[in-house]
PDB file of C-alpha atoms and ligand atoms in Angstrom:
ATOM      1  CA  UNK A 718      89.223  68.016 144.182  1.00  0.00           C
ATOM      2  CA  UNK A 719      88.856  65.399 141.447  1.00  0.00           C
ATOM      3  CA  UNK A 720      88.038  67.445 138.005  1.00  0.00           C
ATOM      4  CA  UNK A 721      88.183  66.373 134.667  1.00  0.00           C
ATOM      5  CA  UNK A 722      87.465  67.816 131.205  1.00  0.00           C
ATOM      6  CA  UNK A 723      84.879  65.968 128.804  1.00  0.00           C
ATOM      7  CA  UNK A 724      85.702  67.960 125.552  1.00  0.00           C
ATOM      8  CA  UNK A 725      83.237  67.477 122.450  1.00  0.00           C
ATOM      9  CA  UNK A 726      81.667  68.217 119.640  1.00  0.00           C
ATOM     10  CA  UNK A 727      78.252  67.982 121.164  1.00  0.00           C
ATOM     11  CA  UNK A 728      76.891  68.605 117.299  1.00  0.00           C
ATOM     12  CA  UNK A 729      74.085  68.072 119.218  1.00  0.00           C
ATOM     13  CA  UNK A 730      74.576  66.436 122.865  1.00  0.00           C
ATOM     14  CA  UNK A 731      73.169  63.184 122.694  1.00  0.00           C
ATOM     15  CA  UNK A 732      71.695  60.676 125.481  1.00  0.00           C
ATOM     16  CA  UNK A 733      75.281  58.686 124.847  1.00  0.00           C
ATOM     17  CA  UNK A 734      77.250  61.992 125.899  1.00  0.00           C
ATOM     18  CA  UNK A 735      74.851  62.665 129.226  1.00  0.00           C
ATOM     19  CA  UNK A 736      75.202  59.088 129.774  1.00  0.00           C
ATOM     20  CA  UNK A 737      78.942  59.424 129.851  1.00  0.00           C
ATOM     21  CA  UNK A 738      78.759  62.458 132.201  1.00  0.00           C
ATOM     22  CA  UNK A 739      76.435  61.849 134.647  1.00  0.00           C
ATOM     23  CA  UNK A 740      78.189  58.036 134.934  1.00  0.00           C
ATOM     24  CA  UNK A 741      81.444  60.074 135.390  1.00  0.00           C
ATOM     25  CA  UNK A 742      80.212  62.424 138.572  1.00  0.00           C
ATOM     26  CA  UNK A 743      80.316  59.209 140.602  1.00  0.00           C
ATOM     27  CA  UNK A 744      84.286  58.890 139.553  1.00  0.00           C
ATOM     28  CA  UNK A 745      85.014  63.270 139.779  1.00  0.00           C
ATOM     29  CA  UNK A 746      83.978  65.605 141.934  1.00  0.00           C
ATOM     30  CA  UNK A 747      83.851  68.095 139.299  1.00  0.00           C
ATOM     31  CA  UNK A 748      82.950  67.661 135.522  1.00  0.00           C
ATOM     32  CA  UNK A 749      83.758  70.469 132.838  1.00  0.00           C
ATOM     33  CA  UNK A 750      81.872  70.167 129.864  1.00  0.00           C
ATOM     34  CA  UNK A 751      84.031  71.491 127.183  1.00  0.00           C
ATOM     35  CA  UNK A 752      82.556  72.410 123.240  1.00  0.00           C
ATOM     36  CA  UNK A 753      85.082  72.168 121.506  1.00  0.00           C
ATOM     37  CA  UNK A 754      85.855  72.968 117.858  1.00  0.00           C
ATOM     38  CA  UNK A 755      86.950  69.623 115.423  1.00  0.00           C
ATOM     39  CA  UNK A 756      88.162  70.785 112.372  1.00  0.00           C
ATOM     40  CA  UNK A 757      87.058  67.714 110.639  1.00  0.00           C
ATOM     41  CA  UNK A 758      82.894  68.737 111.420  1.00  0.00           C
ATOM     42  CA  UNK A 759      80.864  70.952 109.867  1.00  0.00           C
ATOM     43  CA  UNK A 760      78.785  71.880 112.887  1.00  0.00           C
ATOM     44  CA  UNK A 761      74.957  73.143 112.361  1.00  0.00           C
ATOM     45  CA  UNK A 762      74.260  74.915 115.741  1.00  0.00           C
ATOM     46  CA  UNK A 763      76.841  77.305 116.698  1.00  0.00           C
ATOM     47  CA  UNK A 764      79.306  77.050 119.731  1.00  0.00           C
ATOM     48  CA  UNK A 765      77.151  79.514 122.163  1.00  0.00           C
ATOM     49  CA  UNK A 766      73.718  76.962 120.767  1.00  0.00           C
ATOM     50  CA  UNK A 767      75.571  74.018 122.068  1.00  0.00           C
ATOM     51  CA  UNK A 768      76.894  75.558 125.208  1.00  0.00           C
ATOM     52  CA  UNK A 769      73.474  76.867 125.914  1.00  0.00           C
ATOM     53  CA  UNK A 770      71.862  73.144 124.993  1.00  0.00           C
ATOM     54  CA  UNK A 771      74.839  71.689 127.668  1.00  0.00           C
ATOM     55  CA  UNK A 772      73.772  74.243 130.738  1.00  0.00           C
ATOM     56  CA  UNK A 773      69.737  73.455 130.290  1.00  0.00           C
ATOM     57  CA  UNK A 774      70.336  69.974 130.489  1.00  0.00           C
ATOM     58  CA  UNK A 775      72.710  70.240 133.037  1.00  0.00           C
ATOM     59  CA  UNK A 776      70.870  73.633 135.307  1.00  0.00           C
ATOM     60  CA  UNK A 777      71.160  73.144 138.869  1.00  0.00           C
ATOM     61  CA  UNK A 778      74.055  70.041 139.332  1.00  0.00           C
ATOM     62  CA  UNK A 779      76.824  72.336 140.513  1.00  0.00           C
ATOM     63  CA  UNK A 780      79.507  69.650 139.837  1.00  0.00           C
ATOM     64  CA  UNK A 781      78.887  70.492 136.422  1.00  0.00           C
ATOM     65  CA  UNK A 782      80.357  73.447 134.284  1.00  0.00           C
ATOM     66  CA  UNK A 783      80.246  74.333 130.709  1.00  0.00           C
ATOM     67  CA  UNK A 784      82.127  75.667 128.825  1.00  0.00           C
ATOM     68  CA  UNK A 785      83.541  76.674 125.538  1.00  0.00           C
ATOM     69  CA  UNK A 786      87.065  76.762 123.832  1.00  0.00           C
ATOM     70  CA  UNK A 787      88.538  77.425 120.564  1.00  0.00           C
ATOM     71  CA  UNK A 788      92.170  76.155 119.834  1.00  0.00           C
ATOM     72  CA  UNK A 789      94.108  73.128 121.174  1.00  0.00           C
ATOM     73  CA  UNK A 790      92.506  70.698 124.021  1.00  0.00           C
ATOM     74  CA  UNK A 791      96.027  70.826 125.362  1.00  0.00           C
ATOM     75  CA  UNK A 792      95.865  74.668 125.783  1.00  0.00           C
ATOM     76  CA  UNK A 793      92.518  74.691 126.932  1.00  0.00           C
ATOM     77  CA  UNK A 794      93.480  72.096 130.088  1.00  0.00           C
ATOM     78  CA  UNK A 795      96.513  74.194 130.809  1.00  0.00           C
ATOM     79  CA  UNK A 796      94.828  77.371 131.182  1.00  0.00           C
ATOM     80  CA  UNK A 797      92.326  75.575 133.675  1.00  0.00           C
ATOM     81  CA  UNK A 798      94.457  73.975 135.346  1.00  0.00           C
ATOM     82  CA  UNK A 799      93.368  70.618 134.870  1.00  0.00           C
ATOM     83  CA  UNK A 800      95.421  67.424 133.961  1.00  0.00           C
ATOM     84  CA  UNK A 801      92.755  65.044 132.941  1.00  0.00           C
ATOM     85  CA  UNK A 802      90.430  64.029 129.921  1.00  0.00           C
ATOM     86  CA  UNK A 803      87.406  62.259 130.227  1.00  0.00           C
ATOM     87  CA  UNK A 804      86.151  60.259 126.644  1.00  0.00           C
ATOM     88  CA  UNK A 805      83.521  58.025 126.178  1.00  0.00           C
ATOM     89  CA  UNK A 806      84.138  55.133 123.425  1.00  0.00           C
ATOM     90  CA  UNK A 807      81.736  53.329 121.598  1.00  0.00           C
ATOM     91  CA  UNK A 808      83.646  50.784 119.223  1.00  0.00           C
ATOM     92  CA  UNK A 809      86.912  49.971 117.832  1.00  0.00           C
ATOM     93  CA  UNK A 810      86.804  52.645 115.339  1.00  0.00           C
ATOM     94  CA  UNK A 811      86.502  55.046 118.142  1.00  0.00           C
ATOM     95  CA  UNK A 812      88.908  53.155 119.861  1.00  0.00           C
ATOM     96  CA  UNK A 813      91.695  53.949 117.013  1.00  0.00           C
ATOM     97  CA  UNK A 814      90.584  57.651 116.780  1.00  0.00           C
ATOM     98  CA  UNK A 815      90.991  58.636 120.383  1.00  0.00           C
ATOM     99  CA  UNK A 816      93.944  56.294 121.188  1.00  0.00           C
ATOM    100  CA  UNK A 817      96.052  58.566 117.953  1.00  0.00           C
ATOM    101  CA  UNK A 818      94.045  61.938 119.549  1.00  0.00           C
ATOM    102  CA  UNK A 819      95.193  60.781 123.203  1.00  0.00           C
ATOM    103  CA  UNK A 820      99.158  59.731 122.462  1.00  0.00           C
ATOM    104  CA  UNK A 821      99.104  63.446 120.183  1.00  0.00           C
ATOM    105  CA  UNK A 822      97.450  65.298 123.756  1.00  0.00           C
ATOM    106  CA  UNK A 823      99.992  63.375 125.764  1.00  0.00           C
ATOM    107  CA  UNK A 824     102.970  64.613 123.840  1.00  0.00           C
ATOM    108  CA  UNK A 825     102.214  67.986 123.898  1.00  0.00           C
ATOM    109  CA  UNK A 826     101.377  68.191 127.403  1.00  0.00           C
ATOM    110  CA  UNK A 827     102.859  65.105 129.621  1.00  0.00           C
ATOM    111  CA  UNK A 828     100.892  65.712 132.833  1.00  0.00           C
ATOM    112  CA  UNK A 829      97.812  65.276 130.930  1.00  0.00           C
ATOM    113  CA  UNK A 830      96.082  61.711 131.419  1.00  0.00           C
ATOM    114  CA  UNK A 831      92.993  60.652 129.151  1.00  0.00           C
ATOM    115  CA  UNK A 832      90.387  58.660 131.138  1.00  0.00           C
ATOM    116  CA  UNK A 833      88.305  56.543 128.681  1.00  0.00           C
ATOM    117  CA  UNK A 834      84.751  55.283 129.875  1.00  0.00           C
ATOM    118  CA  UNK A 835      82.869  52.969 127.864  1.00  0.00           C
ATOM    119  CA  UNK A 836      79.633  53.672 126.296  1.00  0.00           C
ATOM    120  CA  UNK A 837      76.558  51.542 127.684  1.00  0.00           C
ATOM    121  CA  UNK A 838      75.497  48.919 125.006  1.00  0.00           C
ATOM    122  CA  UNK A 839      72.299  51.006 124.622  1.00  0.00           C
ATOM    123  CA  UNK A 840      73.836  53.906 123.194  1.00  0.00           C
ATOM    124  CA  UNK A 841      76.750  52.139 121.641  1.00  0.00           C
ATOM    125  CA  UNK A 842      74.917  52.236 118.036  1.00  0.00           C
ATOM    126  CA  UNK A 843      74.051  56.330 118.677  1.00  0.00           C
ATOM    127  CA  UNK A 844      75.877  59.471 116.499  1.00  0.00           C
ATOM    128  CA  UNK A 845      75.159  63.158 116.351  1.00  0.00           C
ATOM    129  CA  UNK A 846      74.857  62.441 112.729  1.00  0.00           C
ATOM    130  CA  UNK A 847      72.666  59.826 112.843  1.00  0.00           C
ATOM    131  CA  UNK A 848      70.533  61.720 114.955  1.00  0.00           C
ATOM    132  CA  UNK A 849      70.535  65.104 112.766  1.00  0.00           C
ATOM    133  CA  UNK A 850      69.385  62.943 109.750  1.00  0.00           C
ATOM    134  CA  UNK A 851      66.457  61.331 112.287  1.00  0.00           C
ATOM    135  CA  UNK A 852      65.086  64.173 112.992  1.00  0.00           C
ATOM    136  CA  UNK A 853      65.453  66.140 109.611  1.00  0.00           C
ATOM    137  CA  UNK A 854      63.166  63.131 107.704  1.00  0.00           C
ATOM    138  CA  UNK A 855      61.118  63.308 110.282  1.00  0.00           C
ATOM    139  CA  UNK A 856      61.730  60.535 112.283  1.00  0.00           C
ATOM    140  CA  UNK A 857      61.399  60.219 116.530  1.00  0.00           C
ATOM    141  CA  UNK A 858      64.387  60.638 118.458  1.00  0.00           C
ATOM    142  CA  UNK A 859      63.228  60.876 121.876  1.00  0.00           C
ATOM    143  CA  UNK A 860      64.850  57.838 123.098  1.00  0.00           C
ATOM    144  CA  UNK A 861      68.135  58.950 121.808  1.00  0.00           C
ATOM    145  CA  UNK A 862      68.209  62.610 123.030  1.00  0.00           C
ATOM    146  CA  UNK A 863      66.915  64.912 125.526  1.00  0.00           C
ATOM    147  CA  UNK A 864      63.946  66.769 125.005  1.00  0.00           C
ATOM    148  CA  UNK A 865      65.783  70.122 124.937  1.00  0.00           C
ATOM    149  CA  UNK A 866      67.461  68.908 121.834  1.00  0.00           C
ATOM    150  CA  UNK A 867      65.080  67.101 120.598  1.00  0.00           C
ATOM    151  CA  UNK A 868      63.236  70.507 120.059  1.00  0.00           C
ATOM    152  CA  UNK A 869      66.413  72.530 119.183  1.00  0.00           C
ATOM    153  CA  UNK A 870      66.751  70.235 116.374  1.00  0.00           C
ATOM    154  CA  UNK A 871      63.608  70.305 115.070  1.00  0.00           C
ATOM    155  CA  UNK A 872      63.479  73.908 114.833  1.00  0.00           C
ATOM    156  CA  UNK A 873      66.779  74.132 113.297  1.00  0.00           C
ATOM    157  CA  UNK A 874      66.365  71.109 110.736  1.00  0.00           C
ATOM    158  CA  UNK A 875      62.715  71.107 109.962  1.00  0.00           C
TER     159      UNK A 875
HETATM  160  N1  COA B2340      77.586  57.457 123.164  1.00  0.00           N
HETATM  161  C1  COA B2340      77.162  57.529 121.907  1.00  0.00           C
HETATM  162  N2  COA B2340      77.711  58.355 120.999  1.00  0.00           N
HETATM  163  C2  COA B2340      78.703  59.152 121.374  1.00  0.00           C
HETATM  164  C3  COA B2340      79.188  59.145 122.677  1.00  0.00           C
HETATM  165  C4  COA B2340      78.583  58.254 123.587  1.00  0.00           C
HETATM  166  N3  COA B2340      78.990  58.180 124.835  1.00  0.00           N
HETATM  167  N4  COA B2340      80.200  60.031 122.762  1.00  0.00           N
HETATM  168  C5  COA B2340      80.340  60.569 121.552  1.00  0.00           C
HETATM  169  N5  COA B2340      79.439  60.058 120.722  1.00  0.00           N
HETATM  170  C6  COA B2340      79.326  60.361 119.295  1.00  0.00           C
HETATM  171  C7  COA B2340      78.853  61.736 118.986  1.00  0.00           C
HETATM  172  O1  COA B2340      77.472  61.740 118.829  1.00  0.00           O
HETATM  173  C8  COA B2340      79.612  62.086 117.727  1.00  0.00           C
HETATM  174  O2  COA B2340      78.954  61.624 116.568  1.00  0.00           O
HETATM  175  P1  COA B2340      79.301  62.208 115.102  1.00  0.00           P
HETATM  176  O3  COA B2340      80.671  61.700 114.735  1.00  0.00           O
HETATM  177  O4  COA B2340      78.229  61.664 114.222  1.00  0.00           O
HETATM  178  O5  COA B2340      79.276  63.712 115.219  1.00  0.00           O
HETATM  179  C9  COA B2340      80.914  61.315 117.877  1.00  0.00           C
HETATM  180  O6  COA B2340      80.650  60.292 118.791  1.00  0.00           O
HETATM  181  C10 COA B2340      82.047  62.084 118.489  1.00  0.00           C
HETATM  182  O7  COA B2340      81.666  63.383 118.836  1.00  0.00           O
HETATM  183  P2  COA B2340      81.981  64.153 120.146  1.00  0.00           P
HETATM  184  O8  COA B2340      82.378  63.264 121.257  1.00  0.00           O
HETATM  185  O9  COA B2340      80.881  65.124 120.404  1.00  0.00           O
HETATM  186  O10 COA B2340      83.189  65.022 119.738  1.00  0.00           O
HETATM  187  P3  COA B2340      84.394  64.853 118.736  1.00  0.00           P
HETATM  188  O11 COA B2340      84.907  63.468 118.619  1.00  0.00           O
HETATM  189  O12 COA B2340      84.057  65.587 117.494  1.00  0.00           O
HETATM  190  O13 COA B2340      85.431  65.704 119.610  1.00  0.00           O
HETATM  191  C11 COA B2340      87.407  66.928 120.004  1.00  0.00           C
HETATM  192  C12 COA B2340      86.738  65.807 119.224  1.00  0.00           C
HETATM  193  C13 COA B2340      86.585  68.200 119.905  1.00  0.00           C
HETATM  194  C14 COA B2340      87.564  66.523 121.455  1.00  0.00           C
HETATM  195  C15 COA B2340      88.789  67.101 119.333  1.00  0.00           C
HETATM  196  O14 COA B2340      88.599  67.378 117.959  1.00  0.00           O
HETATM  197  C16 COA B2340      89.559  68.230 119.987  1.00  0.00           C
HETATM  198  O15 COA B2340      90.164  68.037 121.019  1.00  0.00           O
HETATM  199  N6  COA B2340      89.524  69.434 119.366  1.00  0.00           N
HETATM  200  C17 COA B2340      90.261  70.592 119.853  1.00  0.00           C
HETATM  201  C18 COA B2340      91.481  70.834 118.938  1.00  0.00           C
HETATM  202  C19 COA B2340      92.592  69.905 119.291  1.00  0.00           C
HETATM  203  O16 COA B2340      93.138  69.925 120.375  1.00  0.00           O
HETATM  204  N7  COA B2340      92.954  69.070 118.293  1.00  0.00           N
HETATM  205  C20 COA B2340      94.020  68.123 118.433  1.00  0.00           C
HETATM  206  C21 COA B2340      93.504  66.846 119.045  1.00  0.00           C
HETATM  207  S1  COA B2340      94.816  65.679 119.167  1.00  0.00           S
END
């Protein structure tokens, strides 16, 4: 069985990340949604918010799990057993980021291979951040996130 991990932030999940993931079941046969922590974020919905966001989207596809870790990718992928990454990229700045965060995963943990799909032109231009600041001045984000976290956000930002 084909299984990869698709670690994230998912500061919220946006349409870019389901976009990613549901493009990706036609290439696995098993997709585990990983929130991750990155030390570089300050997050505004907690780790259990965005893992319960992930499995409302995602309730009733059985080749999708989520999940939650704290501590290195590396670790995470060892413990389950699984030897391969799944990333979306949007640009060349993305590009740089996960090409350094891919070569650091590879030398700590050879077997592991990161798959890199690229985002859909549609979605290219889309950020968690963006999104959050959308949303708190009021804006409309429906095109850009599901309507779970479209009213998530609100609550937590309005
Ligand atoms: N389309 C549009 N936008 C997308 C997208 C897509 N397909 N995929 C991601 N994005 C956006 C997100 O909205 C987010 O925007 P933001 O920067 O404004 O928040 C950004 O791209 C990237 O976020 P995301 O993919 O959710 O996660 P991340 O880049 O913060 O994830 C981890 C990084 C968590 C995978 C990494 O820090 C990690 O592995 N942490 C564990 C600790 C570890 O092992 N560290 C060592 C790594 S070498």
């Amino acid at each position: 069985m084909k299984t990869a991990i698709c670690p994230g932030s998912f500061d919220p999940p946006t349409n870019g990340h389901l976009n990613i993931i549901e493009r990706a079941l036609k290439i696995f046969d098993r997709l585990i949604v990983a929130v991750a922590v990155n030390t570089a974020k300050q997050p505004i919905f907690t780790g259990e918010e965005r893992v319960d966001l992930l499995q409302e989207i995602f309730d009733g596809q059985p080749k999708i799990q989520v999940d939650r870790f704290e501590g290195l990718l590396v670790d995470y992928a060892k413990g389950r057993g699984v030897t391969t990454i799944l990333r979306g990229i949007r640009n060349m700045s993305d590009y740089e980021y996960e090409f350094q965060m891919a070569l650091a995963n590879k030398a700590m943990h050879p077997e592991l291979e990161t798959i890199f799909m690229m985002t859909e032109g549609r979605y290219s231009h889309l950020s968690s951040t963006i999104i959050k600041d959308v949303i708190q001045y009021g804006g409309k984000a429906s095109e850009m996130i599901h309507p779970i976290v479209e009213a998530a956000l609100k609550k937590k930002l309005r």
